[in-house]
mmCIF file with all atom_site columns, C-alpha atoms in Angstrom:
data_model
loop_
_atom_site.group_PDB
_atom_site.id
_atom_site.type_symbol
_atom_site.label_atom_id
_atom_site.label_alt_id
_atom_site.label_comp_id
_atom_site.label_asym_id
_atom_site.label_entity_id
_atom_site.label_seq_id
_atom_site.pdbx_PDB_ins_code
_atom_site.Cartn_x
_atom_site.Cartn_y
_atom_site.Cartn_z
_atom_site.occupancy
_atom_site.B_iso_or_equiv
_atom_site.pdbx_formal_charge
_atom_site.auth_seq_id
_atom_site.auth_comp_id
_atom_site.auth_asym_id
_atom_site.auth_atom_id
_atom_site.pdbx_PDB_model_num
ATOM 1   C CA . MET A 1 1   ? 21.023  -24.112 -1.943  1.00 51.00 ? 15  MET A CA 1
ATOM 2   C CA . THR A 1 2   ? 18.159  -22.994 -4.151  1.00 66.00 ? 16  THR A CA 1
ATOM 3   C CA . ASP A 1 3   ? 18.921  -21.788 -7.656  1.00 88.00 ? 17  ASP A CA 1
ATOM 4   C CA . SER A 1 4   ? 18.579  -18.040 -8.070  1.00 93.00 ? 18  SER A CA 1
ATOM 5   C CA . ILE A 1 5   ? 18.397  -15.732 -11.046 1.00 96.00 ? 19  ILE A CA 1
ATOM 6   C CA . THR A 1 6   ? 21.570  -13.877 -11.915 1.00 97.00 ? 20  THR A CA 1
ATOM 7   C CA . LEU A 1 7   ? 22.234  -10.175 -11.627 1.00 97.00 ? 21  LEU A CA 1
ATOM 8   C CA . GLU A 1 8   ? 22.376  -10.004 -15.429 1.00 97.00 ? 22  GLU A CA 1
ATOM 9   C CA . THR A 1 9   ? 18.872  -11.490 -15.698 1.00 97.00 ? 23  THR A CA 1
ATOM 10  C CA . THR A 1 10  ? 17.690  -9.213  -12.900 1.00 98.00 ? 24  THR A CA 1
ATOM 11  C CA . LYS A 1 11  ? 18.907  -6.144  -14.784 1.00 98.00 ? 25  LYS A CA 1
ATOM 12  C CA . ALA A 1 12  ? 17.028  -7.245  -17.907 1.00 98.00 ? 26  ALA A CA 1
ATOM 13  C CA . ILE A 1 13  ? 13.828  -7.746  -15.891 1.00 98.00 ? 27  ILE A CA 1
ATOM 14  C CA . ILE A 1 14  ? 14.171  -4.327  -14.287 1.00 98.00 ? 28  ILE A CA 1
ATOM 15  C CA . GLY A 1 15  ? 14.891  -2.748  -17.678 1.00 98.00 ? 29  GLY A CA 1
ATOM 16  C CA . ALA A 1 16  ? 11.757  -4.200  -19.236 1.00 98.00 ? 30  ALA A CA 1
ATOM 17  C CA . ALA A 1 17  ? 9.622   -3.154  -16.267 1.00 98.00 ? 31  ALA A CA 1
ATOM 18  C CA . GLU A 1 18  ? 11.056  0.362   -16.359 1.00 98.00 ? 32  GLU A CA 1
ATOM 19  C CA . LYS A 1 19  ? 10.227  0.697   -20.060 1.00 98.00 ? 33  LYS A CA 1
ATOM 20  C CA . ARG A 1 20  ? 6.639   -0.319  -19.312 1.00 98.00 ? 34  ARG A CA 1
ATOM 21  C CA . ALA A 1 21  ? 6.426   2.214   -16.480 1.00 98.00 ? 35  ALA A CA 1
ATOM 22  C CA . GLU A 1 22  ? 7.677   4.888   -18.884 1.00 98.00 ? 36  GLU A CA 1
ATOM 23  C CA . THR A 1 23  ? 5.054   3.832   -21.447 1.00 98.00 ? 37  THR A CA 1
ATOM 24  C CA . ILE A 1 24  ? 2.248   4.335   -18.938 1.00 98.00 ? 38  ILE A CA 1
ATOM 25  C CA . ASP A 1 25  ? 3.934   7.523   -17.705 1.00 98.00 ? 39  ASP A CA 1
ATOM 26  C CA . ASN A 1 26  ? 4.179   6.416   -14.089 1.00 98.00 ? 40  ASN A CA 1
ATOM 27  C CA . PRO A 1 27  ? 7.522   6.347   -12.269 1.00 98.00 ? 41  PRO A CA 1
ATOM 28  C CA . MET A 1 28  ? 7.959   3.159   -10.257 1.00 98.00 ? 42  MET A CA 1
ATOM 29  C CA . VAL A 1 29  ? 10.323  1.399   -7.915  1.00 98.00 ? 43  VAL A CA 1
ATOM 30  C CA . ILE A 1 30  ? 11.186  -2.100  -9.114  1.00 98.00 ? 44  ILE A CA 1
ATOM 31  C CA . ALA A 1 31  ? 12.752  -4.691  -6.810  1.00 98.00 ? 45  ALA A CA 1
ATOM 32  C CA . VAL A 1 32  ? 13.955  -8.186  -7.682  1.00 98.00 ? 46  VAL A CA 1
ATOM 33  C CA . ALA A 1 33  ? 14.771  -10.690 -4.951  1.00 98.00 ? 47  ALA A CA 1
ATOM 34  C CA . ASN A 1 34  ? 16.135  -14.214 -4.744  1.00 98.00 ? 48  ASN A CA 1
ATOM 35  C CA . PRO A 1 35  ? 13.946  -17.200 -3.761  1.00 97.00 ? 49  PRO A CA 1
ATOM 36  C CA . GLU A 1 36  ? 14.482  -16.420 -0.066  1.00 96.00 ? 50  GLU A CA 1
ATOM 37  C CA . GLY A 1 37  ? 13.207  -12.862 -0.540  1.00 97.00 ? 51  GLY A CA 1
ATOM 38  C CA . ASN A 1 38  ? 16.609  -11.200 -0.234  1.00 97.00 ? 52  ASN A CA 1
ATOM 39  C CA . LEU A 1 39  ? 17.156  -8.253  -2.548  1.00 98.00 ? 53  LEU A CA 1
ATOM 40  C CA . ILE A 1 40  ? 19.244  -8.802  -5.684  1.00 98.00 ? 54  ILE A CA 1
ATOM 41  C CA . ALA A 1 41  ? 18.687  -5.343  -7.176  1.00 98.00 ? 55  ALA A CA 1
ATOM 42  C CA . GLN A 1 42  ? 16.313  -2.420  -6.915  1.00 98.00 ? 56  GLN A CA 1
ATOM 43  C CA . HIS A 1 43  ? 15.743  0.549   -9.201  1.00 98.00 ? 57  HIS A CA 1
ATOM 44  C CA . ARG A 1 44  ? 13.976  3.762   -8.247  1.00 98.00 ? 58  ARG A CA 1
ATOM 45  C CA . MET A 1 45  ? 12.862  5.775   -11.247 1.00 98.00 ? 59  MET A CA 1
ATOM 46  C CA . ASP A 1 46  ? 13.128  9.557   -11.062 1.00 98.00 ? 60  ASP A CA 1
ATOM 47  C CA . GLY A 1 47  ? 9.970   10.995  -9.559  1.00 98.00 ? 61  GLY A CA 1
ATOM 48  C CA . SER A 1 48  ? 8.795   7.784   -7.895  1.00 98.00 ? 62  SER A CA 1
ATOM 49  C CA . TRP A 1 49  ? 7.470   7.843   -4.343  1.00 97.00 ? 63  TRP A CA 1
ATOM 50  C CA . LEU A 1 50  ? 9.876   7.331   -1.472  1.00 98.00 ? 64  LEU A CA 1
ATOM 51  C CA . ALA A 1 51  ? 7.408   4.953   0.207   1.00 98.00 ? 65  ALA A CA 1
ATOM 52  C CA . SER A 1 52  ? 7.568   2.725   -2.865  1.00 98.00 ? 66  SER A CA 1
ATOM 53  C CA . VAL A 1 53  ? 11.172  1.768   -2.055  1.00 98.00 ? 67  VAL A CA 1
ATOM 54  C CA . GLU A 1 54  ? 10.117  -0.275  0.974   1.00 98.00 ? 68  GLU A CA 1
ATOM 55  C CA . ILE A 1 55  ? 6.782   -1.385  -0.499  1.00 98.00 ? 69  ILE A CA 1
ATOM 56  C CA . SER A 1 56  ? 8.398   -2.838  -3.643  1.00 98.00 ? 70  SER A CA 1
ATOM 57  C CA . ARG A 1 57  ? 10.955  -4.727  -1.555  1.00 98.00 ? 71  ARG A CA 1
ATOM 58  C CA . ASN A 1 58  ? 8.192   -6.080  0.652   1.00 98.00 ? 72  ASN A CA 1
ATOM 59  C CA . LYS A 1 59  ? 6.134   -7.185  -2.357  1.00 98.00 ? 73  LYS A CA 1
ATOM 60  C CA . ALA A 1 60  ? 9.133   -9.137  -3.668  1.00 98.00 ? 74  ALA A CA 1
ATOM 61  C CA . TYR A 1 61  ? 9.710   -10.570 -0.182  1.00 98.00 ? 75  TYR A CA 1
ATOM 62  C CA . THR A 1 62  ? 6.056   -11.590 0.182   1.00 98.00 ? 76  THR A CA 1
ATOM 63  C CA . ALA A 1 63  ? 6.037   -13.327 -3.214  1.00 98.00 ? 77  ALA A CA 1
ATOM 64  C CA . ALA A 1 64  ? 9.040   -15.357 -2.032  1.00 98.00 ? 78  ALA A CA 1
ATOM 65  C CA . ALA A 1 65  ? 7.914   -15.987 1.542   1.00 97.00 ? 79  ALA A CA 1
ATOM 66  C CA . LEU A 1 66  ? 4.436   -17.191 0.556   1.00 97.00 ? 80  LEU A CA 1
ATOM 67  C CA . GLU A 1 67  ? 5.310   -18.444 -2.951  1.00 97.00 ? 81  GLU A CA 1
ATOM 68  C CA . THR A 1 68  ? 2.359   -16.629 -4.503  1.00 97.00 ? 82  THR A CA 1
ATOM 69  C CA . PRO A 1 69  ? 1.490   -13.396 -6.294  1.00 98.00 ? 83  PRO A CA 1
ATOM 70  C CA . THR A 1 70  ? 0.647   -10.756 -3.704  1.00 98.00 ? 84  THR A CA 1
ATOM 71  C CA . HIS A 1 71  ? -2.760  -9.925  -5.202  1.00 98.00 ? 85  HIS A CA 1
ATOM 72  C CA . GLU A 1 72  ? -3.912  -13.473 -4.439  1.00 98.00 ? 86  GLU A CA 1
ATOM 73  C CA . LEU A 1 73  ? -3.594  -12.724 -0.711  1.00 97.00 ? 87  LEU A CA 1
ATOM 74  C CA . ALA A 1 74  ? -6.215  -9.969  -0.539  1.00 96.00 ? 88  ALA A CA 1
ATOM 75  C CA . GLU A 1 75  ? -9.313  -12.172 -0.393  1.00 96.00 ? 89  GLU A CA 1
ATOM 76  C CA . PRO A 1 76  ? -8.108  -14.797 2.114   1.00 97.00 ? 90  PRO A CA 1
ATOM 77  C CA . SER A 1 77  ? -6.788  -12.065 4.438   1.00 96.00 ? 91  SER A CA 1
ATOM 78  C CA . ALA A 1 78  ? -10.025 -10.031 4.499   1.00 95.00 ? 92  ALA A CA 1
ATOM 79  C CA . PRO A 1 79  ? -11.919 -9.716  7.804   1.00 96.00 ? 93  PRO A CA 1
ATOM 80  C CA . GLY A 1 80  ? -13.587 -12.997 8.690   1.00 96.00 ? 94  GLY A CA 1
ATOM 81  C CA . GLU A 1 81  ? -11.397 -15.055 6.348   1.00 95.00 ? 95  GLU A CA 1
ATOM 82  C CA . SER A 1 82  ? -8.831  -17.667 7.349   1.00 95.00 ? 96  SER A CA 1
ATOM 83  C CA . LEU A 1 83  ? -5.756  -15.438 6.895   1.00 95.00 ? 97  LEU A CA 1
ATOM 84  C CA . TYR A 1 84  ? -7.224  -12.268 8.403   1.00 96.00 ? 98  TYR A CA 1
ATOM 85  C CA . GLY A 1 85  ? -4.407  -10.123 9.804   1.00 94.00 ? 99  GLY A CA 1
ATOM 86  C CA . LEU A 1 86  ? -1.731  -11.744 7.649   1.00 96.00 ? 100 LEU A CA 1
ATOM 87  C CA . GLN A 1 87  ? -0.342  -8.338  6.679   1.00 94.00 ? 101 GLN A CA 1
ATOM 88  C CA . THR A 1 88  ? 0.449   -7.601  10.331  1.00 94.00 ? 102 THR A CA 1
ATOM 89  C CA . THR A 1 89  ? 2.821   -10.567 10.614  1.00 94.00 ? 103 THR A CA 1
ATOM 90  C CA . ASP A 1 90  ? 6.487   -11.005 9.762   1.00 94.00 ? 104 ASP A CA 1
ATOM 91  C CA . GLN A 1 91  ? 7.410   -7.596  11.165  1.00 95.00 ? 105 GLN A CA 1
ATOM 92  C CA . GLY A 1 92  ? 4.941   -5.911  8.807   1.00 93.00 ? 106 GLY A CA 1
ATOM 93  C CA . ARG A 1 93  ? 6.707   -7.113  5.651   1.00 96.00 ? 107 ARG A CA 1
ATOM 94  C CA . ILE A 1 94  ? 3.761   -9.040  4.209   1.00 97.00 ? 108 ILE A CA 1
ATOM 95  C CA . VAL A 1 95  ? 1.897   -7.183  1.439   1.00 98.00 ? 109 VAL A CA 1
ATOM 96  C CA . ILE A 1 96  ? -1.611  -8.316  0.465   1.00 97.00 ? 110 ILE A CA 1
ATOM 97  C CA . PHE A 1 97  ? -2.211  -6.212  -2.636  1.00 97.00 ? 111 PHE A CA 1
ATOM 98  C CA . GLY A 1 98  ? -0.936  -6.574  -6.177  1.00 98.00 ? 112 GLY A CA 1
ATOM 99  C CA . GLY A 1 99  ? 2.493   -5.944  -7.615  1.00 98.00 ? 113 GLY A CA 1
ATOM 100 C CA . GLY A 1 100 ? 4.558   -8.883  -6.361  1.00 98.00 ? 114 GLY A CA 1
ATOM 101 C CA . TYR A 1 101 ? 5.127   -12.089 -8.342  1.00 98.00 ? 115 TYR A CA 1
ATOM 102 C CA . PRO A 1 102 ? 7.284   -15.196 -8.100  1.00 98.00 ? 116 PRO A CA 1
ATOM 103 C CA . LEU A 1 103 ? 9.603   -15.895 -11.028 1.00 98.00 ? 117 LEU A CA 1
ATOM 104 C CA . ARG A 1 104 ? 9.580   -19.604 -11.829 1.00 97.00 ? 118 ARG A CA 1
ATOM 105 C CA . ARG A 1 105 ? 11.901  -21.769 -13.902 1.00 96.00 ? 119 ARG A CA 1
ATOM 106 C CA . ASP A 1 106 ? 10.889  -25.405 -14.392 1.00 94.00 ? 120 ASP A CA 1
ATOM 107 C CA . GLY A 1 107 ? 8.237   -24.952 -11.708 1.00 93.00 ? 121 GLY A CA 1
ATOM 108 C CA . GLU A 1 108 ? 10.726  -23.720 -9.084  1.00 96.00 ? 122 GLU A CA 1
ATOM 109 C CA . ILE A 1 109 ? 10.866  -20.177 -7.758  1.00 97.00 ? 123 ILE A CA 1
ATOM 110 C CA . VAL A 1 110 ? 14.235  -18.695 -8.710  1.00 98.00 ? 124 VAL A CA 1
ATOM 111 C CA . GLY A 1 111 ? 13.412  -15.085 -7.883  1.00 98.00 ? 125 GLY A CA 1
ATOM 112 C CA . THR A 1 112 ? 10.622  -12.606 -7.320  1.00 98.00 ? 126 THR A CA 1
ATOM 113 C CA . ILE A 1 113 ? 9.657   -9.135  -8.478  1.00 98.00 ? 127 ILE A CA 1
ATOM 114 C CA . GLY A 1 114 ? 7.941   -6.371  -6.563  1.00 98.00 ? 128 GLY A CA 1
ATOM 115 C CA . VAL A 1 115 ? 6.755   -3.095  -8.102  1.00 98.00 ? 129 VAL A CA 1
ATOM 116 C CA . SER A 1 116 ? 5.294   -0.036  -6.409  1.00 98.00 ? 130 SER A CA 1
ATOM 117 C CA . GLY A 1 117 ? 4.518   3.511   -7.413  1.00 98.00 ? 131 GLY A CA 1
ATOM 118 C CA . GLY A 1 118 ? 1.074   3.640   -8.971  1.00 97.00 ? 132 GLY A CA 1
ATOM 119 C CA . ALA A 1 119 ? -2.403  2.285   -8.548  1.00 98.00 ? 133 ALA A CA 1
ATOM 120 C CA . VAL A 1 120 ? -2.417  -1.448  -7.799  1.00 98.00 ? 134 VAL A CA 1
ATOM 121 C CA . GLU A 1 121 ? -3.415  -2.231  -11.391 1.00 98.00 ? 135 GLU A CA 1
ATOM 122 C CA . GLN A 1 122 ? -0.436  -0.211  -12.667 1.00 98.00 ? 136 GLN A CA 1
ATOM 123 C CA . ASP A 1 123 ? 1.947   -1.938  -10.268 1.00 98.00 ? 137 ASP A CA 1
ATOM 124 C CA . MET A 1 124 ? 0.642   -5.308  -11.437 1.00 98.00 ? 138 MET A CA 1
ATOM 125 C CA . ASP A 1 125 ? 0.967   -4.309  -15.099 1.00 98.00 ? 139 ASP A CA 1
ATOM 126 C CA . VAL A 1 126 ? 4.583   -3.200  -14.724 1.00 98.00 ? 140 VAL A CA 1
ATOM 127 C CA . ALA A 1 127 ? 5.478   -6.233  -12.599 1.00 98.00 ? 141 ALA A CA 1
ATOM 128 C CA . GLN A 1 128 ? 3.839   -8.560  -15.134 1.00 98.00 ? 142 GLN A CA 1
ATOM 129 C CA . THR A 1 129 ? 6.060   -7.021  -17.813 1.00 98.00 ? 143 THR A CA 1
ATOM 130 C CA . GLY A 1 130 ? 9.047   -8.078  -15.703 1.00 98.00 ? 144 GLY A CA 1
ATOM 131 C CA . VAL A 1 131 ? 7.595   -11.570 -15.336 1.00 98.00 ? 145 VAL A CA 1
ATOM 132 C CA . ASP A 1 132 ? 7.079   -11.741 -19.114 1.00 98.00 ? 146 ASP A CA 1
ATOM 133 C CA . GLU A 1 133 ? 10.671  -10.617 -19.737 1.00 98.00 ? 147 GLU A CA 1
ATOM 134 C CA . PHE A 1 134 ? 11.905  -13.326 -17.407 1.00 98.00 ? 148 PHE A CA 1
ATOM 135 C CA . GLY A 1 135 ? 9.826   -15.857 -19.333 1.00 96.00 ? 149 GLY A CA 1
ATOM 136 C CA . GLU A 1 136 ? 11.426  -14.740 -22.588 1.00 96.00 ? 150 GLU A CA 1
ATOM 137 C CA . LEU A 1 137 ? 14.909  -15.020 -21.100 1.00 95.00 ? 151 LEU A CA 1
ATOM 138 C CA . VAL A 1 138 ? 14.459  -18.559 -19.795 1.00 91.00 ? 152 VAL A CA 1
ATOM 139 C CA . SER A 1 139 ? 12.589  -19.994 -22.776 1.00 83.00 ? 153 SER A CA 1
#
């Protein structure tokens, strides 16, 4: 079985991401999943979009399923590129825009984060805050 981050660590990651979302005054939905893309915890801030519940989960899932940040999938899945149509696979769960990141410990993915609720750049910013918090916790 693959190592996975704990619920305690997950709560700290979500807390840090939520604080960042508050700082930029944008309510978000923050999801953290295990290395297989299964949800560990999810937090929906007051005022965040309902659609962001599923999108954040799918960003975390995508980061696990493809072992890559979701924003890195946009270019190779554009029309005419080798992964064109990727986002239509896996029952529509694959997300090809930013806001999903793997969480690595000693080079191994031990969890993922997915954030949704703002512009892609805002989602990436808030998710990166969660990644940074995870880095602080494991260092």
